[in-house]
Tab-separated table of C-alpha atoms in Angstrom:
chain	number	residue	atom	x	y	z
C	1	MET	CA	72.063	43.173	21.186
C	2	ARG	CA	69.767	43.659	24.181
C	3	ARG	CA	70.411	46.614	27.141
C	4	ASN	CA	71.453	46.065	30.313
C	5	ARG	CA	69.022	48.958	31.704
C	6	LYS	CA	65.817	50.122	31.839
C	7	VAL	CA	65.629	53.953	30.944
C	8	LYS	CA	65.883	54.762	27.456
C	9	ILE	CA	68.716	57.022	25.788
C	10	LEU	CA	67.314	59.830	22.943
C	11	ALA	CA	70.314	61.358	20.932
C	12	THR	CA	69.594	64.177	19.148
C	13	ILE	CA	70.981	63.876	15.792
C	14	GLY	CA	73.074	66.619	13.634
C	15	PRO	CA	75.743	67.704	12.244
C	16	ALA	CA	78.488	66.046	14.053
C	17	SER	CA	76.599	62.172	13.897
C	18	SER	CA	74.137	62.491	10.450
C	19	SER	CA	76.170	60.099	8.594
C	20	GLU	CA	74.789	56.258	8.835
C	21	GLU	CA	78.641	55.499	10.018
C	22	MET	CA	77.941	57.645	13.457
C	23	LEU	CA	74.732	56.672	13.597
C	24	LYS	CA	75.861	52.731	13.677
C	25	LYS	CA	77.949	53.851	17.111
C	26	LEU	CA	75.760	56.124	17.990
C	27	PHE	CA	73.829	53.194	18.518
C	28	GLU	CA	76.032	50.391	20.088
C	29	ALA	CA	77.203	53.388	21.790
C	30	GLY	CA	73.796	53.135	23.416
C	31	ALA	CA	70.900	55.272	21.656
C	32	ASP	CA	67.730	53.546	21.062
C	33	VAL	CA	65.548	56.541	19.780
C	34	PHE	CA	67.477	58.868	17.013
C	35	ARG	CA	65.910	62.455	17.509
C	36	ILE	CA	65.079	64.683	14.650
C	37	ASN	CA	65.540	68.711	14.930
C	38	MET	CA	62.666	69.862	12.048
C	39	SER	CA	64.716	73.826	14.230
C	40	HIS	CA	67.523	73.014	11.894
C	41	THR	CA	67.032	70.058	9.294
C	42	ASP	CA	64.894	70.607	5.646
C	43	HIS	CA	62.646	68.385	4.306
C	44	GLU	CA	65.033	67.098	2.229
C	45	LEU	CA	67.563	65.921	4.857
C	46	MET	CA	64.806	64.746	7.255
C	47	ARG	CA	64.272	61.867	4.579
C	48	THR	CA	67.710	61.392	3.890
C	49	LEU	CA	68.371	61.229	8.175
C	50	VAL	CA	64.656	58.679	7.717
C	51	GLY	CA	66.591	56.872	5.316
C	52	ARG	CA	69.687	56.486	7.419
C	53	ILE	CA	68.487	55.190	10.488
C	54	ARG	CA	65.953	52.638	8.649
C	55	ALA	CA	69.085	51.255	6.899
C	56	VAL	CA	71.697	51.236	10.819
C	57	GLU	CA	68.180	49.266	11.881
C	58	ALA	CA	68.401	46.788	8.844
C	59	ALA	CA	72.194	46.423	10.036
C	60	VAL	CA	71.968	45.722	13.481
C	61	GLY	CA	68.600	43.815	14.045
C	62	ARG	CA	67.135	45.405	16.524
C	63	PRO	CA	63.758	48.937	16.282
C	64	ILE	CA	64.955	52.053	16.543
C	65	GLY	CA	62.556	54.885	17.309
C	66	ILE	CA	62.481	58.623	15.655
C	67	LEU	CA	61.267	61.900	17.455
C	68	ALA	CA	61.214	64.576	14.941
C	69	ASP	CA	60.678	67.801	17.337
C	70	LEU	CA	58.497	70.103	15.921
C	71	GLN	CA	59.830	73.762	16.047
C	72	GLY	CA	56.380	75.893	17.088
C	73	PRO	CA	55.858	79.708	17.075
C	74	LYS	CA	59.439	81.291	17.723
C	75	LEU	CA	58.662	84.830	18.712
C	76	ARG	CA	62.025	87.207	17.970
C	77	VAL	CA	61.653	91.236	18.210
C	78	GLY	CA	62.836	92.827	14.649
C	79	LYS	CA	66.299	94.223	13.621
C	80	PHE	CA	68.043	98.105	15.092
C	81	ALA	CA	69.846	100.544	13.230
C	82	ASN	CA	72.584	99.867	14.982
C	83	VAL	CA	72.455	95.689	15.114
C	84	LYS	CA	72.756	95.942	19.245
C	85	GLU	CA	71.293	98.865	21.466
C	86	ALA	CA	72.217	99.483	25.068
C	87	LEU	CA	69.843	100.021	27.758
C	88	THR	CA	70.055	100.891	30.882
C	89	VAL	CA	67.323	99.343	34.296
C	90	GLY	CA	64.534	102.328	35.107
C	91	GLN	CA	64.151	103.548	31.606
C	92	THR	CA	61.439	102.677	29.536
C	93	PHE	CA	61.630	100.697	26.196
C	94	THR	CA	58.744	99.579	23.873
C	95	LEU	CA	57.719	96.781	21.324
C	96	ASP	CA	55.706	98.110	18.939
C	97	ASP	CA	53.656	97.565	15.276
C	98	ASN	CA	55.904	99.723	13.236
C	99	PRO	CA	58.117	97.776	11.173
C	100	GLU	CA	60.849	100.376	11.201
C	101	ALA	CA	64.600	100.464	12.579
C	102	GLY	CA	64.082	99.875	15.771
C	103	THR	CA	66.281	102.101	18.477
C	104	SER	CA	67.338	102.391	22.368
C	105	LYS	CA	63.737	103.117	22.759
C	106	ARG	CA	61.830	100.825	20.592
C	107	VAL	CA	61.741	97.721	18.909
C	108	TYR	CA	58.953	96.351	16.253
C	109	LEU	CA	57.562	93.483	17.951
C	110	PRO	CA	55.850	91.604	14.437
C	111	HIS	CA	53.645	89.924	16.160
C	112	PRO	CA	49.998	91.210	16.621
C	113	GLU	CA	48.735	88.019	19.052
C	114	ILE	CA	51.714	89.768	21.866
C	115	LEU	CA	50.221	92.863	21.332
C	116	SER	CA	46.809	92.141	22.127
C	117	SER	CA	47.531	89.547	24.861
C	118	VAL	CA	49.914	91.025	26.942
C	119	GLU	CA	48.026	93.294	30.305
C	120	ALA	CA	49.570	95.550	32.423
C	121	GLY	CA	52.772	93.453	35.426
C	122	HIS	CA	53.037	91.078	33.054
C	123	ARG	CA	56.790	90.384	31.572
C	124	LEU	CA	58.603	89.931	28.951
C	125	LEU	CA	62.033	87.986	28.508
C	126	ILE	CA	64.201	89.049	26.113
C	127	ASP	CA	67.309	86.354	24.912
C	128	ASP	CA	66.554	83.491	27.093
C	129	GLY	CA	66.202	85.855	29.907
C	130	LYS	CA	69.061	87.822	30.311
C	131	LEU	CA	66.791	90.748	29.282
C	132	GLU	CA	63.577	90.915	31.538
C	133	LEU	CA	60.482	94.015	30.928
C	134	LYS	CA	57.658	94.584	32.886
C	135	ALA	CA	54.564	95.556	31.048
C	136	GLN	CA	52.877	99.073	32.298
C	137	LYS	CA	50.676	99.606	29.660
C	138	SER	CA	48.755	97.952	26.465
C	139	ASP	CA	47.181	99.516	23.694
C	140	GLY	CA	46.593	96.095	21.731
C	141	LYS	CA	49.565	98.234	19.007
C	142	SER	CA	52.314	98.838	21.510
C	143	ILE	CA	53.530	97.694	24.717
C	144	THR	CA	55.532	99.664	26.525
C	145	CYS	CA	57.668	98.796	29.263
C	146	THR	CA	60.343	99.046	31.609
C	147	VAL	CA	63.491	97.627	32.329
C	148	VAL	CA	63.473	94.768	35.001
C	149	ALA	CA	66.986	94.031	34.376
C	150	GLY	CA	70.009	93.273	31.862
C	151	SER	CA	71.599	95.927	29.742
C	152	GLY	CA	71.168	95.168	26.469
C	153	ILE	CA	69.452	94.334	22.975
C	154	SER	CA	70.056	93.353	19.108
C	155	ASP	CA	68.368	91.529	16.310
C	156	LYS	CA	66.085	89.243	16.252
C	157	LYS	CA	66.514	87.896	19.951
C	158	GLY	CA	63.543	85.847	20.895
C	159	VAL	CA	60.681	86.871	23.408
C	160	SER	CA	59.746	84.662	26.317
C	161	LEU	CA	56.309	85.477	28.023
C	162	PRO	CA	56.131	83.303	31.436
C	163	ASP	CA	52.538	85.829	32.463
C	164	THR	CA	50.883	85.495	28.893
C	165	ASP	CA	48.520	83.549	27.404
C	166	LEU	CA	48.750	84.074	23.822
C	167	PRO	CA	45.776	82.848	22.006
C	168	VAL	CA	47.460	81.102	19.361
C	169	GLY	CA	48.216	77.297	18.338
C	170	ALA	CA	51.193	75.280	18.905
C	171	LEU	CA	51.548	74.948	15.477
C	172	THR	CA	53.199	76.956	12.981
C	173	GLU	CA	52.612	76.918	9.213
C	174	LYS	CA	55.947	75.458	8.605
C	175	ASP	CA	54.684	73.100	11.692
C	176	ARG	CA	51.894	71.720	9.480
C	177	ALA	CA	54.430	71.591	6.215
C	178	ASP	CA	57.020	70.035	8.535
C	179	LEU	CA	54.320	67.417	10.155
C	180	ASP	CA	52.740	66.933	7.342
C	181	ALA	CA	56.529	65.332	5.709
C	182	VAL	CA	57.592	63.365	9.151
C	183	LEU	CA	54.761	62.201	8.695
C	184	ALA	CA	55.035	60.042	5.105
C	185	ALA	CA	58.311	59.175	6.394
C	186	GLY	CA	57.083	56.860	8.902
C	187	ILE	CA	58.296	58.749	11.896
C	188	ASP	CA	57.275	57.570	14.837
C	189	TRP	CA	56.634	60.139	17.517
C	190	VAL	CA	56.388	63.576	17.299
C	191	ALA	CA	57.766	66.361	19.557
C	192	LEU	CA	55.224	69.290	19.714
C	193	SER	CA	57.430	72.891	21.610
C	194	PHE	CA	55.578	75.202	23.710
C	195	VAL	CA	52.467	73.781	24.273
C	196	GLN	CA	50.252	75.952	26.197
C	197	ARG	CA	46.592	74.310	26.874
C	198	PRO	CA	45.595	71.265	25.738
C	199	GLU	CA	43.752	72.245	22.678
C	200	ASP	CA	47.086	72.582	20.942
C	201	LEU	CA	47.762	68.220	20.680
C	202	ALA	CA	44.281	68.467	18.737
C	203	GLU	CA	44.915	69.998	15.267
C	204	ALA	CA	48.078	67.989	15.605
C	205	ARG	CA	46.805	64.256	16.215
C	206	LYS	CA	43.746	65.275	13.967
C	207	ILE	CA	46.300	64.889	11.042
C	208	ALA	CA	48.491	62.619	12.912
C	209	ARG	CA	45.497	60.264	12.654
C	210	GLY	CA	47.530	57.901	14.159
C	211	ARG	CA	50.482	57.430	12.202
C	212	ALA	CA	52.427	58.772	15.031
C	213	LEU	CA	52.613	59.340	18.416
C	214	ILE	CA	52.224	62.719	19.854
C	215	MET	CA	54.951	63.937	22.792
C	216	ALA	CA	53.774	66.968	23.763
C	217	LYS	CA	57.005	69.167	25.322
C	218	ILE	CA	56.530	71.016	29.030
C	219	GLU	CA	58.430	74.330	28.345
C	220	LYS	CA	55.525	77.199	29.572
C	221	PRO	CA	54.202	77.609	32.552
C	222	GLN	CA	50.566	77.459	31.145
C	223	ALA	CA	51.184	74.020	30.523
C	224	VAL	CA	52.669	73.028	33.620
C	225	ALA	CA	49.169	74.934	35.239
C	226	ARG	CA	46.715	72.264	33.291
C	227	LEU	CA	48.982	69.606	33.110
C	228	ALA	CA	46.699	67.429	34.209
C	229	GLU	CA	44.760	67.791	31.096
C	230	ILE	CA	47.621	67.982	28.910
C	231	ILE	CA	48.664	64.050	29.991
C	232	GLU	CA	45.319	63.323	28.898
C	233	LEU	CA	45.540	63.859	25.486
C	234	SER	CA	49.236	63.545	24.974
C	235	ASP	CA	50.789	59.964	24.119
C	236	ALA	CA	54.216	60.826	26.491
C	237	LEU	CA	55.544	64.150	28.268
C	238	MET	CA	58.746	65.749	27.313
C	239	VAL	CA	60.361	67.441	30.290
C	240	ALA	CA	62.014	70.905	28.069
C	241	ARG	CA	63.798	71.864	31.236
C	242	GLY	CA	65.715	74.667	28.265
C	243	ASP	CA	62.589	77.221	27.790
C	244	LEU	CA	61.513	75.985	31.459
C	245	GLY	CA	63.961	77.589	33.139
C	246	VAL	CA	63.476	81.208	31.027
C	247	GLU	CA	60.014	81.089	31.671
C	248	MET	CA	59.940	79.748	35.370
C	249	PRO	CA	62.555	80.305	38.297
C	250	LEU	CA	65.422	78.614	37.267
C	251	GLU	CA	64.987	77.085	41.617
C	252	ALA	CA	61.487	75.741	40.099
C	253	VAL	CA	62.973	73.307	37.550
C	254	PRO	CA	63.480	70.487	39.561
C	255	GLY	CA	60.852	70.082	41.055
C	256	ILE	CA	58.278	70.731	37.959
C	257	GLN	CA	60.732	68.171	36.416
C	258	LYS	CA	59.984	65.400	39.162
C	259	GLN	CA	56.305	66.171	39.187
C	260	ILE	CA	55.975	65.704	36.036
C	261	THR	CA	57.862	62.238	35.871
C	262	ARG	CA	55.836	61.258	38.597
C	263	ALA	CA	52.485	62.612	37.019
C	264	ALA	CA	53.162	60.735	33.567
C	265	ARG	CA	54.467	57.689	35.657
C	266	ARG	CA	50.675	57.608	36.824
C	267	ALA	CA	49.050	57.461	33.781
C	268	GLY	CA	51.629	55.385	32.372
C	269	LYS	CA	52.414	58.156	29.704
C	270	PRO	CA	56.347	57.703	28.720
C	271	VAL	CA	58.445	60.685	30.562
C	272	VAL	CA	61.897	62.141	28.856
C	273	ILE	CA	64.536	64.432	30.614
C	274	ALA	CA	65.827	66.329	28.295
C	275	THR	CA	68.356	69.775	28.291
C	276	GLN	CA	72.005	70.093	29.413
C	277	MET	CA	72.159	66.559	30.713
C	278	LEU	CA	75.532	67.075	30.130
C	279	GLU	CA	76.683	69.592	28.419
C	280	SER	CA	79.782	70.188	28.982
C	281	MET	CA	80.558	67.413	26.848
C	282	ILE	CA	79.876	69.530	23.763
C	283	THR	CA	83.380	70.495	24.399
C	284	ALA	CA	84.911	68.005	26.689
C	285	PRO	CA	85.841	64.639	27.108
C	286	VAL	CA	84.412	64.261	30.681
C	287	PRO	CA	81.076	66.113	32.218
C	288	THR	CA	80.845	67.242	35.376
C	289	ARG	CA	80.756	66.170	38.535
C	290	ALA	CA	76.934	67.806	39.152
C	291	GLU	CA	75.819	66.845	35.212
C	292	VAL	CA	76.591	62.969	36.189
C	293	SER	CA	74.042	63.433	39.278
C	294	ASP	CA	71.938	65.626	37.521
C	295	VAL	CA	71.613	62.474	34.953
C	296	SER	CA	71.021	59.682	37.418
C	297	ILE	CA	68.206	61.965	39.757
C	298	ALA	CA	66.577	61.020	36.125
C	299	VAL	CA	67.292	57.468	35.916
C	300	PHE	CA	66.324	57.312	40.138
C	301	GLU	CA	63.315	59.479	39.392
C	302	GLY	CA	62.258	56.005	36.776
C	303	ALA	CA	62.075	58.538	34.075
C	304	ASP	CA	61.826	56.175	30.480
C	305	ALA	CA	64.571	58.657	28.167
C	306	ILE	CA	66.899	60.959	28.835
C	307	MET	CA	68.185	62.613	25.673
C	308	LEU	CA	71.317	64.847	24.040
C	309	SER	CA	71.005	67.867	22.573
C	310	ALA	CA	73.648	69.131	21.146
C	311	GLU	CA	76.366	67.237	22.774
C	312	SER	CA	74.920	64.315	20.016
C	313	ALA	CA	74.250	66.570	17.590
C	314	ALA	CA	76.993	68.940	17.302
C	315	GLY	CA	79.635	68.189	20.065
C	316	ALA	CA	83.093	67.385	19.367
C	317	TYR	CA	83.011	63.950	21.344
C	318	PRO	CA	78.842	62.859	20.299
C	319	VAL	CA	80.016	58.770	21.137
C	320	GLU	CA	81.092	59.490	23.977
C	321	ALA	CA	78.479	61.420	25.901
C	322	VAL	CA	76.232	58.410	24.390
C	323	ALA	CA	78.647	56.200	25.838
C	324	MET	CA	78.985	58.132	29.310
C	325	MET	CA	75.004	58.477	29.793
C	326	ASN	CA	75.102	54.596	28.998
C	327	ARG	CA	77.407	53.884	31.862
C	328	ILE	CA	75.361	56.241	34.526
C	329	ALA	CA	72.007	54.840	33.547
C	330	THR	CA	73.898	51.044	34.084
C	331	LYS	CA	75.584	51.912	37.600
C	332	VAL	CA	72.629	53.865	38.727
C	333	GLU	CA	70.712	50.829	38.188
C	334	THR	CA	72.189	48.661	39.976
C	335	ASP	CA	72.497	50.889	42.881
C	336	PRO	CA	71.254	49.000	46.220
C	337	THR	CA	69.219	51.793	46.607
C	338	TYR	CA	67.427	51.907	43.104
C	339	ALA	CA	64.781	49.373	43.502
C	340	GLY	CA	63.280	50.365	46.512
C	341	ILE	CA	63.087	54.520	45.012
C	342	ILE	CA	61.294	52.748	42.070
C	343	ASN	CA	58.943	50.979	44.355
C	344	ALA	CA	58.481	53.891	46.478
C	345	GLN	CA	56.589	56.225	43.720
C	346	ARG	CA	54.978	53.088	42.653
C	347	SER	CA	51.210	54.390	41.674
C	348	GLU	CA	47.955	52.014	42.337
C	349	PRO	CA	46.823	50.421	39.265
C	350	GLU	CA	43.755	52.001	37.100
C	351	ALA	CA	40.489	50.075	37.934
C	352	THR	CA	40.741	48.133	33.911
C	353	GLY	CA	41.484	44.681	32.994
C	354	ALA	CA	44.723	45.453	31.248
C	355	ASP	CA	45.765	47.280	34.334
C	356	ALA	CA	45.298	44.504	37.316
C	357	ILE	CA	46.792	41.863	34.650
C	358	SER	CA	49.866	43.512	34.077
C	359	LEU	CA	49.809	44.320	37.895
C	360	ALA	CA	49.480	40.423	39.068
C	361	ALA	CA	52.377	39.814	36.230
C	362	ARG	CA	54.782	42.002	38.024
C	363	GLU	CA	54.091	40.777	41.254
C	364	ILE	CA	53.587	36.858	40.414
C	365	ALA	CA	57.518	37.822	38.237
C	366	GLU	CA	58.901	39.037	41.539
C	367	THR	CA	57.717	36.165	43.446
C	368	LEU	CA	58.841	33.471	41.425
C	369	LYS	CA	62.230	35.733	40.648
C	370	LEU	CA	60.709	34.636	36.895
C	371	SER	CA	63.468	35.924	34.308
C	372	ALA	CA	60.820	37.849	31.978
C	373	ILE	CA	57.370	39.029	31.426
C	374	ILE	CA	56.564	38.814	27.801
C	375	SER	CA	53.719	41.077	26.549
C	376	TYR	CA	51.843	40.699	23.099
C	377	THR	CA	51.201	44.113	22.219
C	378	ALA	CA	49.723	44.761	18.285
C	379	SER	CA	49.020	48.529	19.425
C	380	GLY	CA	51.416	48.928	21.761
C	381	THR	CA	48.921	49.563	24.819
C	382	THR	CA	49.655	45.642	27.089
C	383	GLY	CA	53.655	46.982	26.533
C	384	LEU	CA	52.808	50.629	28.450
C	385	ARG	CA	50.861	48.276	30.516
C	386	ALA	CA	53.445	46.778	31.508
C	387	ALA	CA	56.116	49.324	31.800
C	388	ARG	CA	53.604	50.820	33.920
C	389	GLU	CA	54.525	49.422	36.041
C	390	ARG	CA	58.671	49.595	36.823
C	391	PRO	CA	58.879	45.662	37.183
C	392	GLN	CA	62.300	44.481	38.395
C	393	VAL	CA	62.545	41.474	35.722
C	394	PRO	CA	62.385	42.408	31.938
C	395	ILE	CA	59.343	43.109	30.007
C	396	VAL	CA	60.179	41.992	26.265
C	397	ALA	CA	57.551	43.309	23.970
C	398	LEU	CA	56.531	40.849	21.183
C	399	SER	CA	54.477	43.021	17.943
C	400	PRO	CA	53.800	41.509	14.520
C	401	ILE	CA	53.254	45.521	13.820
C	402	LEU	CA	56.916	46.886	13.229
C	403	ASN	CA	55.546	50.317	13.700
C	404	THR	CA	54.551	49.453	17.194
C	405	ALA	CA	57.571	47.721	18.431
C	406	ARG	CA	59.629	51.267	17.378
C	407	ARG	CA	57.673	53.280	18.996
C	408	LEU	CA	57.602	50.855	22.738
C	409	SER	CA	61.536	51.608	21.342
C	410	LEU	CA	61.186	54.903	23.911
C	411	LEU	CA	59.826	53.092	26.516
C	412	TRP	CA	61.618	52.140	30.423
C	413	GLY	CA	62.784	48.531	30.581
C	414	THR	CA	60.881	47.427	26.966
C	415	HIS	CA	62.893	44.659	24.639
C	416	CYS	CA	60.749	45.232	21.202
C	417	VAL	CA	61.053	42.352	19.635
C	418	VAL	CA	58.995	42.068	15.672
C	419	SER	CA	57.652	38.801	15.349
C	420	PRO	CA	54.917	37.407	13.445
C	421	ASP	CA	51.403	36.836	15.211
C	422	ALA	CA	50.799	33.526	17.101
C	423	THR	CA	48.358	30.991	15.502
C	424	ASP	CA	46.901	29.795	19.357
C	425	LEU	CA	47.551	30.102	22.187
C	426	ASP	CA	50.027	26.445	22.221
C	427	ASP	CA	51.862	28.805	19.190
C	428	MET	CA	51.964	31.671	21.743
C	429	VAL	CA	53.315	30.228	24.559
C	430	ASP	CA	55.991	28.209	22.414
C	431	ARG	CA	56.720	31.548	20.608
C	432	ALA	CA	57.551	33.385	23.254
C	433	CYS	CA	59.583	30.866	25.546
C	434	ARG	CA	62.012	30.231	21.872
C	435	ILE	CA	61.758	34.438	21.674
C	436	ALA	CA	63.128	34.344	25.110
C	437	LEU	CA	66.019	32.416	24.618
C	438	GLU	CA	67.659	33.712	21.716
C	439	GLU	CA	67.488	37.351	22.766
C	440	GLY	CA	68.789	36.495	25.871
C	441	PHE	CA	66.456	37.246	28.392
C	442	GLY	CA	66.110	33.553	30.196
C	443	LYS	CA	67.579	29.815	29.730
C	444	PRO	CA	66.715	26.151	29.118
C	445	GLY	CA	65.194	25.619	32.765
C	446	ASP	CA	63.603	29.625	33.470
C	447	ARG	CA	60.420	30.462	33.976
C	448	VAL	CA	58.364	33.963	31.936
C	449	ILE	CA	55.096	35.089	32.689
C	450	ILE	CA	53.487	35.614	29.538
C	451	THR	CA	50.683	38.312	28.599
C	452	ALA	CA	48.337	38.770	25.796
C	453	GLY	CA	44.346	39.221	25.472
C	454	VAL	CA	42.151	36.436	23.886
C	455	PRO	CA	40.978	36.092	21.625
C	456	LEU	CA	44.085	37.380	19.586
C	457	ARG	CA	44.384	40.453	17.460
C	458	THR	CA	42.158	41.937	19.631
C	459	PRO	CA	43.619	45.631	20.499
C	460	GLY	CA	43.527	47.135	24.620
C	461	SER	CA	42.200	43.458	25.743
C	462	THR	CA	44.816	42.148	27.861
C	463	ASN	CA	43.275	39.566	30.267
C	464	MET	CA	45.315	36.523	30.176
C	465	LEU	CA	47.917	35.183	32.405
C	466	ARG	CA	50.153	32.260	31.295
C	467	ILE	CA	53.323	31.172	33.478
C	468	ALA	CA	56.238	29.086	31.410
C	469	TYR	CA	59.219	27.461	31.101
C	470	VAL	CA	61.923	27.959	28.962
C	471	GLY	CA	62.882	24.701	27.068
C	472	SER	CA	66.218	23.948	25.270
C	473	GLU	CA	64.619	23.692	21.698
C	474	THR	CA	64.261	26.255	19.794
C	475	HIS	CA	61.212	25.305	17.453
């Protein structure tokens, strides 16, 4: 089965979509990669879900990627004697290290790293920004604040700190245990939540040891400020607009989304746009016009993937949401303005042989109107460089390694096929042409362009271009 679009669809699975039958329906509707949210999934259920996805993969005969999204540090206030307290703008309210039940004047904050890091003038946003506090003074044991906006607070509400750089890593003890479990289960991508600095990626990389690729979720102002360094150390980015819109002004989020998308495209790293894309479809069979426009903007920007969260995990219309996203993306990519917008944002190639070959492959394919670019890739690097060019023709990534094909299923415009390694150059050309024919990317007499590294099986050595005719025989 080949998709008639280049952008990929990432669907979160949950109570509404966890059966093998439903997963197959989601794939058939257009889902390319499945996301498991470890905030709501224990290890036993995660392993069950991975097994079901792999069963669907075997049934449909296409590599399917799995992304495990780690919870990250969840910062919350303690409990109140009356569960909920009313507050008034202008009043003083204190967060402290006293574990007693909270009142209308104070509450326990079980996070010493916050108490020691917040400075006068810093904002504290409670319950997704519904309550805004401004720190007046902090002594390491308590933070005395003024209520700036909001009218109440209740048990265990989340705390966001847009102005404070916390001296904690992105991995909690739960995350470490979850990371070990998902790596053992053979997932393909790990998403790190609440990344603040490039160092936050180092521990996850050390634990993963290449067994999975690392995606940095950009949802804090500190991460936006150090974006270039974070891109350098990550394998992909996610624009996590939910928390980003809490910690930064809402009106700043669209511009930041564009900045992150373009920076990732320049670096040749996949970028996912996430959160509230078709939010109304949690309860309605059709989205709002604004949501359709939001999805289309991400596609026009050249994002690698667009993501559904609760829409597919817990909504009433999971299959319809995936199908709608598929229809929007397919329509956008046939719009007369699409190619011009994608081309206008194209970056200069890096000064490497692999980038020069990928640029040449795109230009030759588009000039000669070839049917496809066929990239041999063992590690995935050749596929990444081909996708960075955003060619108008399809990319077919051939890999002898199933894990590589699964990882590349997130990649823009890339159709992944698992194929035994070629024995020599002639076999490489024959195999590429045969697969182009079998997978529907060319008919007899069409031409394709093949990129590979010679000698074969040498990672990162893309140095060969070959134009070949698709034959009428599959031999």
